[in-house]
Tab-separated table of C-alpha atoms in Angstrom:
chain	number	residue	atom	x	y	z
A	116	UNK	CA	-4.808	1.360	46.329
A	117	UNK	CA	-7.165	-1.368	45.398
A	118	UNK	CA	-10.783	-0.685	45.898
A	119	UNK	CA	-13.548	-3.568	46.226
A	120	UNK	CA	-17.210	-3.151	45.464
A	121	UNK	CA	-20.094	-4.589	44.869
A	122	UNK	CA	-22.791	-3.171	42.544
A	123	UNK	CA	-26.454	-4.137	42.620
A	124	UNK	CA	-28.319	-4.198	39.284
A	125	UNK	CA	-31.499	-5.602	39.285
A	126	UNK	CA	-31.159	-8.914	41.611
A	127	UNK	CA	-27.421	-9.140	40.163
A	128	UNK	CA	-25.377	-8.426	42.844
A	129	UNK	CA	-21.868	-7.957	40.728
A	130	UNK	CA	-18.227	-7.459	42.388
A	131	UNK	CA	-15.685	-5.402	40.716
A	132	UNK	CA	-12.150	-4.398	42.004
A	133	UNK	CA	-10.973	-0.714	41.246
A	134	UNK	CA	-7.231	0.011	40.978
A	135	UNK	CA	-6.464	3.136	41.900
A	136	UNK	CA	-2.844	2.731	41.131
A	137	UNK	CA	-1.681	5.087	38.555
A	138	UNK	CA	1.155	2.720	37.351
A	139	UNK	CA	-1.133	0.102	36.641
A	140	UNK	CA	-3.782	2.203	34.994
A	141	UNK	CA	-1.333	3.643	32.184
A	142	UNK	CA	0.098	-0.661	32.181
A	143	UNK	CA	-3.488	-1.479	31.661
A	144	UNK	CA	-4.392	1.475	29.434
A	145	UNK	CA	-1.633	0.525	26.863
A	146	UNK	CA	-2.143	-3.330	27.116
A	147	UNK	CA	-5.938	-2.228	26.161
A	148	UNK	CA	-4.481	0.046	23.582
A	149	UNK	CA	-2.329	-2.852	21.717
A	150	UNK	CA	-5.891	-5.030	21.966
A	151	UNK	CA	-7.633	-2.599	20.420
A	152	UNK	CA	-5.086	-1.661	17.434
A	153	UNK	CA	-4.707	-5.150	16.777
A	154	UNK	CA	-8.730	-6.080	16.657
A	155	UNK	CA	-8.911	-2.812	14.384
A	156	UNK	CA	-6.099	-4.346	12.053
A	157	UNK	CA	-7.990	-7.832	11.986
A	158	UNK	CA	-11.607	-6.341	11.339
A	159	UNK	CA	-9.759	-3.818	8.402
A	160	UNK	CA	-8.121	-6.908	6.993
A	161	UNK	CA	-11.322	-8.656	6.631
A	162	UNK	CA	-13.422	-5.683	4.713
A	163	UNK	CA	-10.821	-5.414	2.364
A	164	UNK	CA	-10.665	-9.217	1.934
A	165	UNK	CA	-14.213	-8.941	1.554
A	166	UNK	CA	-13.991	-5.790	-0.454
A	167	UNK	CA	-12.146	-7.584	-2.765
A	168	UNK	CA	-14.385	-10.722	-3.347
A	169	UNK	CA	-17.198	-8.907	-4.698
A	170	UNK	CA	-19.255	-10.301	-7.536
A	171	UNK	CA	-18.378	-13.233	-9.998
A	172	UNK	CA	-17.449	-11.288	-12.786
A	173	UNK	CA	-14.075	-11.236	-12.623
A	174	UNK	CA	-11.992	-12.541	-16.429
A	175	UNK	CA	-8.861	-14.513	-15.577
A	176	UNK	CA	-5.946	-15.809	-17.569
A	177	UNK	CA	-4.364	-14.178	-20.528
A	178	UNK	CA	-6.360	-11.876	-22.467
A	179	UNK	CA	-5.814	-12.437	-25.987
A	180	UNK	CA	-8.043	-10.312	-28.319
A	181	UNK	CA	-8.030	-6.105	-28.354
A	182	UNK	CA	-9.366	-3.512	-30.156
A	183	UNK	CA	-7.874	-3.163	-33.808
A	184	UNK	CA	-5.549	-0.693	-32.772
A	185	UNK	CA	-1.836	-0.482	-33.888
A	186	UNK	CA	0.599	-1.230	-31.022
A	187	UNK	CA	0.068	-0.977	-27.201
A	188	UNK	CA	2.618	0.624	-25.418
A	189	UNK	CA	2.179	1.145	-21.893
A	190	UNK	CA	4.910	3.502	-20.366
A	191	UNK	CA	6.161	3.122	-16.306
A	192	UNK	CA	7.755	5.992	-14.288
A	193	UNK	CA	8.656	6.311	-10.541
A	194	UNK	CA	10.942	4.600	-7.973
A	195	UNK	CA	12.347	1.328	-7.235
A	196	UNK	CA	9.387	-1.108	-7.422
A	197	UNK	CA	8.758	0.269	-10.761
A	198	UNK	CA	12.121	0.163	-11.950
A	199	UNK	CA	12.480	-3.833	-10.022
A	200	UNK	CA	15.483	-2.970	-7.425
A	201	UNK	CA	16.493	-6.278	-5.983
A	202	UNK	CA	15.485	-8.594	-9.157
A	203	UNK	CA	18.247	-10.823	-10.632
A	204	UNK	CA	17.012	-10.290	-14.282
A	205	UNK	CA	14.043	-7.078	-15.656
A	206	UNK	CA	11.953	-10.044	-17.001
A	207	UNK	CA	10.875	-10.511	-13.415
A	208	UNK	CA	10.120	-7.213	-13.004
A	209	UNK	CA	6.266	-6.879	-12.849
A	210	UNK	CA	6.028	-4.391	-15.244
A	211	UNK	CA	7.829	-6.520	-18.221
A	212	UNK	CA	5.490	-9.549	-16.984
A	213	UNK	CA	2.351	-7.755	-17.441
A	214	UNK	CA	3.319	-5.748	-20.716
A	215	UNK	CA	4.327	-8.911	-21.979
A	216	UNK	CA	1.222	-10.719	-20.784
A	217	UNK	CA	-1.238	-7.868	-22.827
A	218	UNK	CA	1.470	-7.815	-25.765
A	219	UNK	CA	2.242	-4.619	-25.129
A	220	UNK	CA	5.820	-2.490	-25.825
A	221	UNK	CA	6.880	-0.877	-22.122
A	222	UNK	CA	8.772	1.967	-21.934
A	223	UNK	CA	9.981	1.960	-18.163
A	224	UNK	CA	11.227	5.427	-17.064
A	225	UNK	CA	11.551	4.531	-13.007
A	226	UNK	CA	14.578	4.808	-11.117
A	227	UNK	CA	15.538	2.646	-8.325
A	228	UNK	CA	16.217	5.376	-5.139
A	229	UNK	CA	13.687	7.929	-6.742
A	230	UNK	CA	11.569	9.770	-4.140
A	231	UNK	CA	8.252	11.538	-5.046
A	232	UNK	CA	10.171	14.812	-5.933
A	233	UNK	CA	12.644	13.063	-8.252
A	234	UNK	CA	10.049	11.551	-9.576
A	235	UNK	CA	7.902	14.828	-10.303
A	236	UNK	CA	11.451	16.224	-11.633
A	237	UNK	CA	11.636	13.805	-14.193
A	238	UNK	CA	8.599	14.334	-15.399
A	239	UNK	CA	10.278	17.302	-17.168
A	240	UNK	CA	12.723	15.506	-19.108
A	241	UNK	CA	12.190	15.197	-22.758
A	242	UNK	CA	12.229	10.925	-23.145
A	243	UNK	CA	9.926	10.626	-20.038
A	244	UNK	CA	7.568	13.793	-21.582
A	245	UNK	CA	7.849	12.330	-24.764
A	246	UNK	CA	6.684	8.429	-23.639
A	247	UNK	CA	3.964	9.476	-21.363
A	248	UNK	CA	2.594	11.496	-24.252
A	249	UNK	CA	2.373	8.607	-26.468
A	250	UNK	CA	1.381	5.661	-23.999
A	251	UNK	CA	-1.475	3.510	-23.928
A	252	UNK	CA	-1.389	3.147	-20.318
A	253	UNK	CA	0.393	4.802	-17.435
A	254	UNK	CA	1.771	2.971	-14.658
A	255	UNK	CA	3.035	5.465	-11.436
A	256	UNK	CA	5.288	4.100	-8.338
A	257	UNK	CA	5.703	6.450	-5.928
A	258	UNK	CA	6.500	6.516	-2.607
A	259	UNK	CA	7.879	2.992	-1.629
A	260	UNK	CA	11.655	4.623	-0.981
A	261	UNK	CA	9.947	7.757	0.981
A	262	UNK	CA	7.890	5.295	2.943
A	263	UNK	CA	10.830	2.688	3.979
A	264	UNK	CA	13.124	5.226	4.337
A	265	UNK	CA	14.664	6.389	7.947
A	266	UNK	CA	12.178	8.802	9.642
A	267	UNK	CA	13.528	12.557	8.429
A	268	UNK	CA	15.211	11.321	5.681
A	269	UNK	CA	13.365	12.955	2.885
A	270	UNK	CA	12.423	15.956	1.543
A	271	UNK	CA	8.999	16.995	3.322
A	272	UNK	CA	7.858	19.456	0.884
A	273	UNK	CA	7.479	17.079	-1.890
């Protein structure tokens, strides 16, 4: 059913049509749903564009003086983005291009199809101990193969 009526506010006299269809209410509820999700995704989007932007005091290009310190060494464990699954050669691999960038020695400890508990397990091994305990800088990658990984796929107590 399809109501009609007209509202009086003020000297507005306004006319408004009321569906009283369930079908069309839960059509209309979810079309309103999508509309609202995807104005929430645009207005999130801009904040953290915005976010981002904040004052003009930002250094760019190569950084070429340190501290008089022997050696960097900067030391990467965790899963496939870490380790660079999918690149044709490791000197594409984010990791070697910033390392290289700072002039820094990188010991990469990922492995491509870690999850987050493989990941904590090999934090137990003596190589991966042994690096973290004499880096510079720690880079972690976790959770890109948990999150593009079938629903159920993983191990939920990790």
């Amino acid at each position: 059913k399809i109501r009609y009526g007209v509202y009086r506010i003020g000297f507005l006299h306004i006319g408004a049509l009321s569906a009283q269809n369930t079908e069309c209410n839960k059509k209309c509820r979810g079309a309103h749903m999508k509309k609202l999700f995807k104005m929430s995704a645009v207005i999130l989007f801009v904040l953290i564009v915005f976010s981002a932007c904040g004052r003009n005091e930002s250094v760019s290009g190569k950084i070429t003086s340190f501290p008089p310190y022997g050696e960097r060494v900067v030391t990467a464990i965790g899963d496939s983005i870490a380790a660079g699954y999918g690149l044709d050669s490791q000197e594409d691999n984010y990791l070697t291009l910033f390392s290289d960038n700072i002039g820094a020695v990188l010991n990469n400890d990922a492995v491509s199809g870690y999850d987050s508990g493989e990941v904590l397990k090999s934090l137990s091994d003596e190589k991966t101990a042994a690096d973290i305990k004499n880096a510079d800088a720690i880079v972690v990658s976790v959770g890109g193969n948990v999150f593009f990984s079938p629903q159920g796929h993983y191990d939920r107590r990790t």
